[in-house]
Structures are given as structure tokens and as C-alpha cells.
Coordinates of C-alpha atoms and ligand atoms in Angstrom, one line a residue:
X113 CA 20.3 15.0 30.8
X114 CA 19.9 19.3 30.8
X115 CA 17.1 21.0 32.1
X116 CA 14.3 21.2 29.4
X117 CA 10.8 22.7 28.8
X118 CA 8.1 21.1 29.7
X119 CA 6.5 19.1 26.6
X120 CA 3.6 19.6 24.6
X121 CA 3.1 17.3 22.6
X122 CA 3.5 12.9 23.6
X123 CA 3.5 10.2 21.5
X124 CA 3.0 6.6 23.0
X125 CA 4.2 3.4 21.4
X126 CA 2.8 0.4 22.4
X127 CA 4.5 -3.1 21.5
X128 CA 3.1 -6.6 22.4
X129 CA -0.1 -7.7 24.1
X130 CA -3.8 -6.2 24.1
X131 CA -2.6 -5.6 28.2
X132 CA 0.1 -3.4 26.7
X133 CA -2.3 -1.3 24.3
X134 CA -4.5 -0.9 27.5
X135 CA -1.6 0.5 29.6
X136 CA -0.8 2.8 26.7
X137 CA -4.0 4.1 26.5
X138 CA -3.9 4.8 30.5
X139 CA -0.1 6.6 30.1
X140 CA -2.2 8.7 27.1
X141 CA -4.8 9.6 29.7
X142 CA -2.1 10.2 32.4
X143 CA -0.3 12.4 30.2
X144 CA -3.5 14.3 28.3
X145 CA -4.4 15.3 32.3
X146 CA -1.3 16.8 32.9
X147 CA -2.2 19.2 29.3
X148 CA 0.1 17.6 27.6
X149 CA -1.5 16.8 23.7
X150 CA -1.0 14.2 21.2
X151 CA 1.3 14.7 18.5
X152 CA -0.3 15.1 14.9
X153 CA 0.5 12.6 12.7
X154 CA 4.0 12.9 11.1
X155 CA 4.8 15.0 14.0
X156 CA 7.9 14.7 16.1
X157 CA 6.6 14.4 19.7
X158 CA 8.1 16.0 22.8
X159 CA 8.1 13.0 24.4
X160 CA 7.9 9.6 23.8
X161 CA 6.8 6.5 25.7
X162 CA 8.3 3.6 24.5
X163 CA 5.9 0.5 26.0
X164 CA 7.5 -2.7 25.3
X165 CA 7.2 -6.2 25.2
X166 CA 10.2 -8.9 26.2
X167 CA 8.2 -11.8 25.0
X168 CA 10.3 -12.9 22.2
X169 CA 14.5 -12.2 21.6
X170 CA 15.3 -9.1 19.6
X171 CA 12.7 -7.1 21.9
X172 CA 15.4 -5.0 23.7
X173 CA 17.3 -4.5 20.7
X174 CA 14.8 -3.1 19.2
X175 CA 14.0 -0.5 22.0
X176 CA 17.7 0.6 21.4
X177 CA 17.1 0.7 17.7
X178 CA 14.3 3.2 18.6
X179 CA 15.9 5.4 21.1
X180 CA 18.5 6.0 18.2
X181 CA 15.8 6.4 15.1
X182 CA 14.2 9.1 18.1
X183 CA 17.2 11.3 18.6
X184 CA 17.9 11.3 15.4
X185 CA 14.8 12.2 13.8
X186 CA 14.5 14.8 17.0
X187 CA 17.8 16.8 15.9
X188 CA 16.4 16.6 12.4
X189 CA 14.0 19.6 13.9
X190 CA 16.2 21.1 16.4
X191 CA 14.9 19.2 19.9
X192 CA 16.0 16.2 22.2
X193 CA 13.1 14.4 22.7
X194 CA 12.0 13.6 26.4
X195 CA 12.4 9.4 26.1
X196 CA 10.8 7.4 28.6
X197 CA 10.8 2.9 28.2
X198 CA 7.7 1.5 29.7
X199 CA 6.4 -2.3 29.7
X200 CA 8.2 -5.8 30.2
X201 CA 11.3 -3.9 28.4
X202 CA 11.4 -2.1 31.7
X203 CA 10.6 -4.2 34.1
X204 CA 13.4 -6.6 33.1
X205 CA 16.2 -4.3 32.2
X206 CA 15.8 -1.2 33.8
X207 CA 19.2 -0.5 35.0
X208 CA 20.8 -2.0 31.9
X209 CA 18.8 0.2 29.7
X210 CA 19.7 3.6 32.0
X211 CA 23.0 3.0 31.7
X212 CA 23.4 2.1 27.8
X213 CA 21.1 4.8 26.9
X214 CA 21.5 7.9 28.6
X215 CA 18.9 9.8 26.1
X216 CA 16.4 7.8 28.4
X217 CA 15.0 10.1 31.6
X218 CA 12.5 7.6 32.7
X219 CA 12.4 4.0 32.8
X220 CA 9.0 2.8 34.4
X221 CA 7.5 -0.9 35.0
X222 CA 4.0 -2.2 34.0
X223 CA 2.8 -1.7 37.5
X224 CA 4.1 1.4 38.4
X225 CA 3.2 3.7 35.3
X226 CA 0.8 5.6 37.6
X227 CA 3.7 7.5 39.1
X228 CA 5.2 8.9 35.7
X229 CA 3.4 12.0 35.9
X230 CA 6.1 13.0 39.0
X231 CA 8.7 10.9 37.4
X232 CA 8.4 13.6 34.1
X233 CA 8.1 16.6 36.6
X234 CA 11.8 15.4 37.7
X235 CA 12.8 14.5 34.2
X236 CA 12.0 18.2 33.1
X237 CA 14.7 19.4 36.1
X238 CA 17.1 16.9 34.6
X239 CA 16.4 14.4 37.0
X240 CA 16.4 10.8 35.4
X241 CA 14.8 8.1 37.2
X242 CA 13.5 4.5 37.4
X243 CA 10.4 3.1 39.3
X244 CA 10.0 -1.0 38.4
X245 CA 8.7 -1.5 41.9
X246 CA 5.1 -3.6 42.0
X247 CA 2.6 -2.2 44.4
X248 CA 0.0 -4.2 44.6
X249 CA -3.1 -3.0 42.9
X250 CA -2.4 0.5 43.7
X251 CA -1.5 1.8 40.0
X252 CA -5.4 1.6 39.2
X253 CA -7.0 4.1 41.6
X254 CA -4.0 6.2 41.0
X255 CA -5.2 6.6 37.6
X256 CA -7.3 9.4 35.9
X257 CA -11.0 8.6 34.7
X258 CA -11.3 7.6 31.4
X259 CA -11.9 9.8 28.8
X260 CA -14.1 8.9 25.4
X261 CA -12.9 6.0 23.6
X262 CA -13.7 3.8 20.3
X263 CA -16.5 1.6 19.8
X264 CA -14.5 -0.8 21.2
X265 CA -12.5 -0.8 24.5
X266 CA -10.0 -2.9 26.3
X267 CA -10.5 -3.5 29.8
X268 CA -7.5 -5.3 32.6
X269 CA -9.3 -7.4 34.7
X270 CA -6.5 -9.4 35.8
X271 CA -2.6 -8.9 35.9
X272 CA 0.1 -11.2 36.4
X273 CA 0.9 -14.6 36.1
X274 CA 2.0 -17.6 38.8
X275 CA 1.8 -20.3 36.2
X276 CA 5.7 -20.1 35.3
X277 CA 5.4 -21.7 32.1
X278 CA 9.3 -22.8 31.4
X279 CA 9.9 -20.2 28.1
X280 CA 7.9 -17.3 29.5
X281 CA 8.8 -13.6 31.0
X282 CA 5.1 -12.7 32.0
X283 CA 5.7 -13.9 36.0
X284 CA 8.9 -12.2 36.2
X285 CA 7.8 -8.8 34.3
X286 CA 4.2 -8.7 35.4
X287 CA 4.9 -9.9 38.4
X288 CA 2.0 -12.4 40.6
X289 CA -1.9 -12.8 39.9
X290 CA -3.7 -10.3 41.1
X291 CA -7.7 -9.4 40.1
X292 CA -9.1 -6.0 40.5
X293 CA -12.0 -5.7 42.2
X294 CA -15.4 -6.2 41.0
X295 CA -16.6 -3.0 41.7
X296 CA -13.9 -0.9 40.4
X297 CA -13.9 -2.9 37.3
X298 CA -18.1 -2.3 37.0
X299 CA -17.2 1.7 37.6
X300 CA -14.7 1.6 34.8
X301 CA -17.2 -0.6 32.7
X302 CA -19.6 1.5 32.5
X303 CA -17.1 5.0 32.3
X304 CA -16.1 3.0 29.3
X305 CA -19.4 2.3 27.7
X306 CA -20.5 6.2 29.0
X307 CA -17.9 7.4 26.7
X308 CA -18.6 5.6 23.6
X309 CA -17.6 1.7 23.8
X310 CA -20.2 -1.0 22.5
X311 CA -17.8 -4.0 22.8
X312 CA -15.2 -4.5 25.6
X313 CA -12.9 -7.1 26.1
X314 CA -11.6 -8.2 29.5
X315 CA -8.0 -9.0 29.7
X316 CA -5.4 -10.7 31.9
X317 CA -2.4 -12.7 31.3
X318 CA -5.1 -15.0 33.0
X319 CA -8.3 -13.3 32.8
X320 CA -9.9 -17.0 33.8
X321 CA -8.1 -16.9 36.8
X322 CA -10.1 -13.5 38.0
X323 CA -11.9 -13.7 41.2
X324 CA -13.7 -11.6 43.0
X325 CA -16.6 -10.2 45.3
X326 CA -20.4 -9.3 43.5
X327 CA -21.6 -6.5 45.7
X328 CA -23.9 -9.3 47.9
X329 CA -20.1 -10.1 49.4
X330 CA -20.6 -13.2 47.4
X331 CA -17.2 -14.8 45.7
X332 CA -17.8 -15.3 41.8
X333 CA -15.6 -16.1 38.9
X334 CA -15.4 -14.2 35.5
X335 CA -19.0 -15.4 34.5
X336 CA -20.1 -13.9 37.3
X337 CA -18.2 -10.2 36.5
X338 CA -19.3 -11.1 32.7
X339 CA -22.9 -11.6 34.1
X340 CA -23.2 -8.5 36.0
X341 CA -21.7 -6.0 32.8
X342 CA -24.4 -7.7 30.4
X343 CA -26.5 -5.6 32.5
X344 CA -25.2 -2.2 30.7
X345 CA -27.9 -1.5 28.4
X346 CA -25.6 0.5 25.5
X347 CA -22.8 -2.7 25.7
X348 CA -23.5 -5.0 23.3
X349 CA -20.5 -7.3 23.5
X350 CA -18.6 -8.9 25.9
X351 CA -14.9 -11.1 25.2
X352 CA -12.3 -12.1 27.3
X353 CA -9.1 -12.9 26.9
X354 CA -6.2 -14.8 27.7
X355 CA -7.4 -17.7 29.2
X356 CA -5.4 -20.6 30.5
X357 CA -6.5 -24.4 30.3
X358 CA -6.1 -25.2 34.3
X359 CA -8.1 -22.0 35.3
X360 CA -11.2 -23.3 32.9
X361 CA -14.7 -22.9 35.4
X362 CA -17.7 -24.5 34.8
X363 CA -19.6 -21.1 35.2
X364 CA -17.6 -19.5 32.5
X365 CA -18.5 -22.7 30.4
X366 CA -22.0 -22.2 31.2
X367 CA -22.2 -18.5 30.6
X368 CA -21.4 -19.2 27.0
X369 CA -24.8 -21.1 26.5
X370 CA -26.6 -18.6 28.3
X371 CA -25.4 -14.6 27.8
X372 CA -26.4 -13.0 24.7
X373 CA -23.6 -10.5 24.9
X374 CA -21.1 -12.9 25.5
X375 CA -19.6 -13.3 21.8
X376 CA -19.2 -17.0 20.7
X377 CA -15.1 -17.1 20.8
X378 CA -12.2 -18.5 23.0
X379 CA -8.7 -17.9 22.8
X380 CA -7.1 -21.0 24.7
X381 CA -3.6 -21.4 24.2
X382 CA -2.4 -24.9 23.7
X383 CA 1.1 -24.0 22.8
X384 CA 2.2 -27.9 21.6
X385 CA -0.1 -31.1 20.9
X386 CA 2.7 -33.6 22.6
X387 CA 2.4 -34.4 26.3
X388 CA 6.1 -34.4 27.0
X389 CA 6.6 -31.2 25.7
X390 CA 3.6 -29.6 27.5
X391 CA 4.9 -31.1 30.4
X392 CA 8.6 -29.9 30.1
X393 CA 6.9 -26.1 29.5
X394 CA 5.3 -27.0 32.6
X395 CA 2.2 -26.3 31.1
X396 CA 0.3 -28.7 33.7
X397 CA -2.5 -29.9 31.0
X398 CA -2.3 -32.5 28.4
X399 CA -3.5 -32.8 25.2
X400 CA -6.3 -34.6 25.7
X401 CA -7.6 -32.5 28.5
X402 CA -7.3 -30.0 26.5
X403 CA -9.3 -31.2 23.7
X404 CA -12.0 -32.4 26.3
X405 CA -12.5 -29.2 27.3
X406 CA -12.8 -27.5 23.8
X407 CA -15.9 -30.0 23.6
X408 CA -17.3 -28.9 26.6
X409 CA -17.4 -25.1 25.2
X410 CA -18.5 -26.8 22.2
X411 CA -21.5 -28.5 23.4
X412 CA -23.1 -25.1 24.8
X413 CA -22.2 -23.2 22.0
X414 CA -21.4 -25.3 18.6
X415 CA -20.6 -22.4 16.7
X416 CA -18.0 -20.9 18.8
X417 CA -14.4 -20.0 17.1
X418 CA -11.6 -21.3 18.4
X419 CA -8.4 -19.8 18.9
X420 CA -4.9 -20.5 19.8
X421 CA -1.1 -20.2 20.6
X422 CA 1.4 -22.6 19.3
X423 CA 5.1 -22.3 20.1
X424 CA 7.6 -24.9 17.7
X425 CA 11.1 -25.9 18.5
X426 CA 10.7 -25.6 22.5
X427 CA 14.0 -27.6 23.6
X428 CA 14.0 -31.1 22.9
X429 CA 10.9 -31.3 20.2
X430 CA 11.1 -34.1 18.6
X431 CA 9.6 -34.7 14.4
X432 CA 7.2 -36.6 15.9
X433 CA 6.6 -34.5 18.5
X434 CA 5.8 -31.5 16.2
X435 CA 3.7 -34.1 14.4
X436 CA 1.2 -34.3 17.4
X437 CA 0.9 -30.7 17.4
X438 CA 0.0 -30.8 13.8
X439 CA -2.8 -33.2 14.6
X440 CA -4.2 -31.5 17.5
X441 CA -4.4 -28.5 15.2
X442 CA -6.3 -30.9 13.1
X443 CA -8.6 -31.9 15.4
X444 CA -9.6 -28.7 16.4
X445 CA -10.4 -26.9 13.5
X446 CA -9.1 -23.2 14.9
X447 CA -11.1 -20.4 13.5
X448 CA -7.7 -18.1 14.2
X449 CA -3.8 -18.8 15.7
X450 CA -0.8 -16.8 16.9
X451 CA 2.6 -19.4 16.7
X452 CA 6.0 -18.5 16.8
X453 CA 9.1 -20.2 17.0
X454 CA 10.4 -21.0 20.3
X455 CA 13.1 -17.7 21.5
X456 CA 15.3 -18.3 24.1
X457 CA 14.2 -15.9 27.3
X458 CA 17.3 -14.7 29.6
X459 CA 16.2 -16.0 33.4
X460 CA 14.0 -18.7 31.6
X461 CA 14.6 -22.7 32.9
X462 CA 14.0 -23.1 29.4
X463 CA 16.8 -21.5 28.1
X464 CA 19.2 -23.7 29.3
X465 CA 17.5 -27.2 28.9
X466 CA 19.7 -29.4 26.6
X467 CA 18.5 -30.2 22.7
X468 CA 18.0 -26.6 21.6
X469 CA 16.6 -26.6 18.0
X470 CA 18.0 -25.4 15.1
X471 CA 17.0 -22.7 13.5
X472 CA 16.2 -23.7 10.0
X473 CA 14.5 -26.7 11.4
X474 CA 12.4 -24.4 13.5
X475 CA 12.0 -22.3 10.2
X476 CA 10.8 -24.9 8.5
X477 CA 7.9 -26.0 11.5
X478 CA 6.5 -22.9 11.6
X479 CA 5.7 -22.6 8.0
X480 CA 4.3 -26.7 8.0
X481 CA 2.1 -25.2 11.4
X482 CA 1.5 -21.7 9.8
X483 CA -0.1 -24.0 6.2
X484 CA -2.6 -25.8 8.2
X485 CA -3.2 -23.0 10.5
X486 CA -4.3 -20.6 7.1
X487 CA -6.4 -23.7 5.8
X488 CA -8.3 -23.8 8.8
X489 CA -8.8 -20.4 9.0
X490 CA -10.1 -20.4 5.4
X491 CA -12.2 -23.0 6.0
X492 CA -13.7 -21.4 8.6
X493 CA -14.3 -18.3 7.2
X494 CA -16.2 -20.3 4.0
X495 CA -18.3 -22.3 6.3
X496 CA -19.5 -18.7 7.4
X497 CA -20.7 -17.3 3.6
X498 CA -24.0 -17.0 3.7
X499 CA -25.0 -16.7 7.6
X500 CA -26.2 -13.5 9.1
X501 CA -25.1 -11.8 11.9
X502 CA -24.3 -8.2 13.7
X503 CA -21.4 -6.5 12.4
X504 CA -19.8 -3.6 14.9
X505 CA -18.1 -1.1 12.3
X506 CA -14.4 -0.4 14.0
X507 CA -12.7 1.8 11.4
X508 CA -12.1 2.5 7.6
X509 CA -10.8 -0.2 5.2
X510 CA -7.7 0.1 3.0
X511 CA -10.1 0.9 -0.3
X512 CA -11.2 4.3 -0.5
X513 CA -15.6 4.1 0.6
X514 CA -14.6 0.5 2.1
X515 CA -15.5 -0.1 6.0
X516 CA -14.6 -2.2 8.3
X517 CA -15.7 -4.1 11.9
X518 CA -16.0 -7.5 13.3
X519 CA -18.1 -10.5 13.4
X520 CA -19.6 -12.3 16.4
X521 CA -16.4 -15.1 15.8
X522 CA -13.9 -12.0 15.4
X523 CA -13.8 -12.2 11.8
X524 CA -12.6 -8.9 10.0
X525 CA -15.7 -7.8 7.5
X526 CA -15.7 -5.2 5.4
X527 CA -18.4 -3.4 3.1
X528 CA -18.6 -0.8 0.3
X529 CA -21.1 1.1 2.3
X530 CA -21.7 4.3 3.6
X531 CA -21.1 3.2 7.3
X532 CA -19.9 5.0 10.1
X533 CA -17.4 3.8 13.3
X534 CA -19.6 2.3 15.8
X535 CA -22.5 1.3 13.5
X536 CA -24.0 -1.6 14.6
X537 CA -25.0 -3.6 10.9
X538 CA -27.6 -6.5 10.6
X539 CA -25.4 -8.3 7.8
X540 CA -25.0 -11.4 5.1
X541 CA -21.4 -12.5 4.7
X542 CA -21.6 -13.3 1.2
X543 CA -17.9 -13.5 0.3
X544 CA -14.7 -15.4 2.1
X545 CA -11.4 -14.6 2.0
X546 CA -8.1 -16.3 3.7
X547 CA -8.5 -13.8 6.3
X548 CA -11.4 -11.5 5.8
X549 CA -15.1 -11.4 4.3
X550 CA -17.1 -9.3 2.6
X551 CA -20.8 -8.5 4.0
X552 CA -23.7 -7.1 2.7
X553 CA -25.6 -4.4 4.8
X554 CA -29.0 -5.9 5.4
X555 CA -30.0 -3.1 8.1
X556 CA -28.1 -0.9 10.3
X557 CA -28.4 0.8 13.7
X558 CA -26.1 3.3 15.5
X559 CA -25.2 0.9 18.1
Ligands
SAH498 N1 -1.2 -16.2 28.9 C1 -0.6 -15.1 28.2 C2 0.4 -15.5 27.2 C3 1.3 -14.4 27.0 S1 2.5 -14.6 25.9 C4 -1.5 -14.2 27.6 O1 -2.2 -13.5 28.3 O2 -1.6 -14.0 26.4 C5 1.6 -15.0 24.4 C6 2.2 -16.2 23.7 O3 3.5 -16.0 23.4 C7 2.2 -17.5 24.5 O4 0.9 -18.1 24.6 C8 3.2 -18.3 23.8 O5 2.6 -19.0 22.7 C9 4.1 -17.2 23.2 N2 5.4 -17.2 23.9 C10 5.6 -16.9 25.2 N3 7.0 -17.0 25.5 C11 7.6 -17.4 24.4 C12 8.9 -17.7 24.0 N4 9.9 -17.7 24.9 N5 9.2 -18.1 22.7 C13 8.2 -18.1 21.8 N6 6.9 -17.9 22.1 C14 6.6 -17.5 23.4
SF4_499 FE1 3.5 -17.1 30.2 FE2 2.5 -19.5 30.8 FE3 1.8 -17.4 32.3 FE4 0.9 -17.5 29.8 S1 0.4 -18.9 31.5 S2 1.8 -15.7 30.8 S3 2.6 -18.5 28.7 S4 3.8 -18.3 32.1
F3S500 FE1 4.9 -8.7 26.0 FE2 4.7 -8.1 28.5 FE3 2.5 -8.5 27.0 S1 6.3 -9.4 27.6 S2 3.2 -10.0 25.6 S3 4.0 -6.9 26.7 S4 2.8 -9.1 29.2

């Protein structure tokens, strides 16, 4: 790499999680306190942050698909742009990815982004470098404050993961549980809701798992962090998000019966509905633990949606294994799903386990899944014509007038109204579709 100017102008992309959209907005922060500005929209940037995700195959292929589309599109207006890769992309290839690409100056992990101020001083002298080390906890009080921020906010609670599901990355690129502190993650709370956000949600790759100490010394749970953030007067919502099965409390139950704020929705991944494929994931519950525990959140709070993951053609699924899965999703009843088709990670015990399945057949799983999935989701969203509830407007819909914001259960609502972001709307849902609904204003408050 030559010597270049310092940039002006940064674009970050982030790829993957929610915990990936809230490390991009950090780098943003990083790099706006170091004068740097956001490119305008069409805009080549000076430099571009890459943030990836190595969940599923074709991941890294596609970061080097990128690095090309950049330089290219760069020389189109006469300038190499500065290229950094951030995220699990990173973590897991750094030293692959500086020596394929050498249009990238910086490569830089998940927990060591704090540091790419000083890595981009060096990268101006020519200087490329890689930091995928993981201090623990130290990347967050490294950080700049946060600056002002949409109605609704993301907020890591939690990082990491010990669980070592047998297809998954996470441990290896986000490295072992760890759970900021309760009173750095109040702080930032209420920074966040000081500079505009009505609604956070708390994220982890295990955000159940999060422990910590109230400022009595006392040891408490989420609920207990959930509990203390209710307290912001101007935050109107609190969700959480992802949770795992084994690291279910009976506080956090609990707290679903008794906090306003906390919004009646869970997102707990099953991934398959047959024990001998949760247990060859390594996934430690079974199907019908699960499903007991769905009840228990049902029994505080009967109108809570439910949501899940759901992985088909994990090595060795069987027709009638994929059956079961199709029954617990019938016995749920999910209000909303994620599922993919089972990719082989590199590093993974998974990926060598005999009885890989074939492609088509895993084609063909998904869509069977992906058809009762949408019915549910459907017929959740018709079961919810007619109730009313608070709406937080988020942005502007596709139709020119139409806006758009969230129910209490997550569901995208729009309106022909004069609305603005971050309205707060008393509302009817009087129409359903697949995956939205319409609402009618019935009064509205700047929230
Ligand atoms: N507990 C995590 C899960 C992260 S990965 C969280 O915080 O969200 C999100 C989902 O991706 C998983 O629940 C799983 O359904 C899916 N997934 C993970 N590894 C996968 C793989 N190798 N192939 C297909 N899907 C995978
Ligand atoms: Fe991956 Fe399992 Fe950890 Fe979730 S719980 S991040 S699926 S290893
Ligand atoms: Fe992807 Fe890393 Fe998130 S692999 S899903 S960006 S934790």
C-alpha cells in the first residue's frame, strides 16, 4: 500500500447479526470522532469498513467480491479506497484475507475494533495491519460516547458464546461469554435514550446468559438489568435478544408478567424438533423441554409472539426427522422464523460428521419448513386485526405518505398518515397481510 491522504469521508457495511449492526454503529462513532464524515448517498467513500459475518458458506467469498466491486468503482473516480474487513470475516481469516487481498490495510476482529482509530493512522503511512486479539471487555470503555441515535437503539449486553453448538462459528469468532457490567450498561442506557431512543433491545449471542452486579453488590440476571432500565422515564420499550433454551431464568420468566416496558416477544431458537438431531448439534435441550418452557412464558403472558431459528439438513437428518421439526413448528404456532439450510463451517465438528445432505433434498426442506413457517405467521398476524395497541413509528414506508413502525409482538405496521419517526401511535390494526398490517391512527404522542 502507498502513503495516502487522510480520508474524509467512511462508509461502514454491516453484514449478519443485530451484534454486527451495533458494532457498526460504534466503528461509525469511532470514525465520526476522529472528523471523519459519512459518505452521501451514491458517494464513493474514502474508506470502507467491511463488517462481516461467517455464519453461513459463501460469506468470505463474498467479502472478496466486494473488495473487487470497491476498487473498481474507486478508480471509476480517480481514488483507491482505504479498505478495512471487520466482524467474524476477520476474526477467522485474517491472515488469509491480508494476503489474497492486498487492497485491504486493516483487518480487525469483533473485539478489538476499538483500536482501529491507530490502526488507520498507520494505514494512512502505508502501514497495513491486523489486530484479531480478544481483550477481555476492554473494547467498550475504549469507545467514544454515543452520539444521537433513532427511535430505536441496539444495545450488547453480552458477547460470546461457550455453548459450541456443533455447526456454529460464534465461540470461535466471538470468542467466550463475557457480560458487561451493570453499570456501564445503565450509563450507555440512558446516553442512548438522552439522545433520542424510545425502544432498546439488549443483545448477546446469549443475552440470557448476562449476569451481573445491581449497584447494592447484589448478583442478578437479565430481569434484573431489564428491571432497573424500566426505570428511564423517556424509554418505552425494552427486548432482548438472542436467548438460548439452557440459560432460561425464572426471573426473566417472571419479568414478563410483571414489566410494562418489557414487550410481549421471545426469540428462542430451537433449530430442529428431533432429539437426536438436537443432541448431535449439541444443543443440550430436547424438544420437549423446550416446548415446556414456551408454556411457562405463555402462562405469564398468553399473548406473547414467538419466534425462532430452524436449521434443515444438519448431517444425518432423517425424513422423519425433519418431520418432527415440522410438528414442533406446529405446535408452537411462531409469530416470526429465521431457517436456513444447514452450511458446512470450516473448524466445525459438524462438518465432518458422516451422512451430509444433499442439496436438493435440503432445497426442498426448507421450502416444506419456509410453507408452514409463512402460514403461521399469517395466522398470527390475522388473529391481531382488530386489537389496539402502541405503535413506535421507525421510518418511511415504500408508498410515497406511507409510514412505518412496530407493534408490541414486532409486527411491521404501516399507515397513510401524517406521522413522524419516533411517534408513539395509540392504534387499530385493521388490516393483515403475510407479513405486515395496516393500522389506523387512533391518537398519537411524540414518544
Ligand atoms: N445464539 C446466536 C445464534 C447466532 S447464529 C444468536 O445470538 O443469534 C443465528 C442462527 O444461524 C442460529 O440460530 C442457527 O439457526 C443459524 N446457524 C448457525 N450456524 C449455522 C450453520 N452452520 N448453517 C446454517 N445455519 C446456521
Ligand atoms: Fe452458535 Fe449455538 Fe452459540 Fe448460538 S448457542 S451462537 S447457535 S454455538
Ligand atoms: Fe455472523 Fe458473527 Fe453475527 S458470524 S451472525 S456476524 S456473531
Amino acid at each position: 500500500m502507498k502513503p495516502t491522504d487522510n480520508p474524509k469521508t467512511y462508509r461502514v457495511k454491516s453484514f449478519g447479526c443485530q451484534m454486527n449492526v451495533y458494532d457498526g454503529e460504534r466503528m461509525a462513532e469511532l470514525l465520526e470522532a476522529k472528523g471523519i464524515a459519512p459518505a452521501a448517498d451514491g458517494e464513493e467513500a474514502d474508506l470502507v469498513v467491511l463488517n462481516t459475518c461467517h455464519i453461513r458458506e459463501k460469506a468470505t467469498e463474498k467479502v472478496y467480491s466486494d473488495i473487487g466491486r470497491l476498487q473498481k468503482a474507486g478508480k471509476k473516480v480517480g481514488k483507491d479506497p482505504i479498505i478495512a474487513v471487520a466482524g467474524c470475516v476477520a476474526q477467522a481469516e485474517g491472515e488469509e484475507i491480508m494476503a489474497r487481498a492486498p487492497a485491504v490495510g486493516m483487518v480487525v476482529g469483533p473485539q478489538a475494533y476499538h483500536r482501529l482509530g491507530d490502526m488507520l493512522d498507520r494505514a494512512v503511512k502505508g502501514e497495513r495491519s491486523t489486530d484479531t486479539d480478544m481483550p477481555e471487555d476492554a473494547k467498550f470503555s475504549a469507545l467514544p460516547k454515543r452520539r444521537k441515535v433513532a427511535p430505536t437503539a441496539f444495545l450488547t449486553v453480552q458477547e460470546g458464546c461457550d455453548k459450541f453448538c456443533t455447526y456454529c462459528v460464534v465461540p470461535y469468532t466471538r470468542g467466550a461469554e463475557i457480560s458487561r457490567p451493570f453499570s456501564q450498561l445503565v450509563d450507555e442506557a440512558a446516553k442512548l435514550v438522552e439522545a433520542g431512543a424510545r425502544e432498546i433491545t439488549l443483545l448477546g449471542q446469549n443475552v440470557n446468559a448476562w449476569t451481573g452486579e445491581n449497584a447494592k453488590g447484589h448478583a442478578v440476571g437479565l430481569d434484573g438489568l431489564i428491571r432497573e432500565l424500566a426505570k428511564l422515564p423517556d424509554l418505552h420499550r425494552i427486548r432482548y435478544t438472542t436467548s438460548h433454551p439452557n440459560d432460561m431464568t425464572d426471573g426473566l420468566i417472571a419479568a414478563h408478567g410483571e414489566i410494562d416496558k418489557l414487550m410481549p416477544y421471545l426469540h428462542l431458537p430451537v433449530q430442529s424438533g428431533s432429539d437426536r438431531v438436537l443432541k448431535a448439534m449439541n444443543r443440550s435441550h430436547t424438544a420437549e423441554s423446550y416446548l415446556k418452557l414456551l408454556e411457562r412464558f405463555r402462562q405469564v403472558r398468553p399473548d406473547i409472539a414467538l419466534s425462532g431459528d430452524f436449521i434443515v439438513g444438519f448431517p444425518g437428518e432423517t425424513e422423519d426427522e425433519f418431520q418432527e421439526t415440522l410438528n414442533i413448528v406446529d405446535a408452537v404456532g411462531y409469530a416470526a422464523a429465521f431457517s436456513f439450510k444447514y452450511s458446512p463451517r470450516p473448524g466445525t465438528p459438524a462438518a465432518t460428521m458422516d451422512g451430509q445432505v444433499p442439496r436438493e433434498v435440503m432445497d426442498e426442506r426448507l421450502q416444506r419448513l419456509q410453507a408452514h413457517l409463512g402460514r403461521d405467521q399469517y395466522a398470527f398476524n390475522k388473529a391481531s386485526v382488530g386489537k389496539t395497541c402502541d405503535v413506535l413509528i421507525e421510518r418511511k414506508g415504500r408508498r410515497a405518505g406511507q409510514m412505518l413502525g412496530k407493534s408490541p409482538w414486532l409486527q411491521s405496521v404501516f399507515f397513510d398518515s401524517d406521522l413522524q419517526i419516533g411517534d408513539m401511535v395509540r392504534a387499530e390494526l385493521v388490516h393483515a397481510g403475510p407479513s405486515s398490517l395496516e393500522g389506523r391512527v387512533l391518537e398519537t404522542a411524540t414518544a
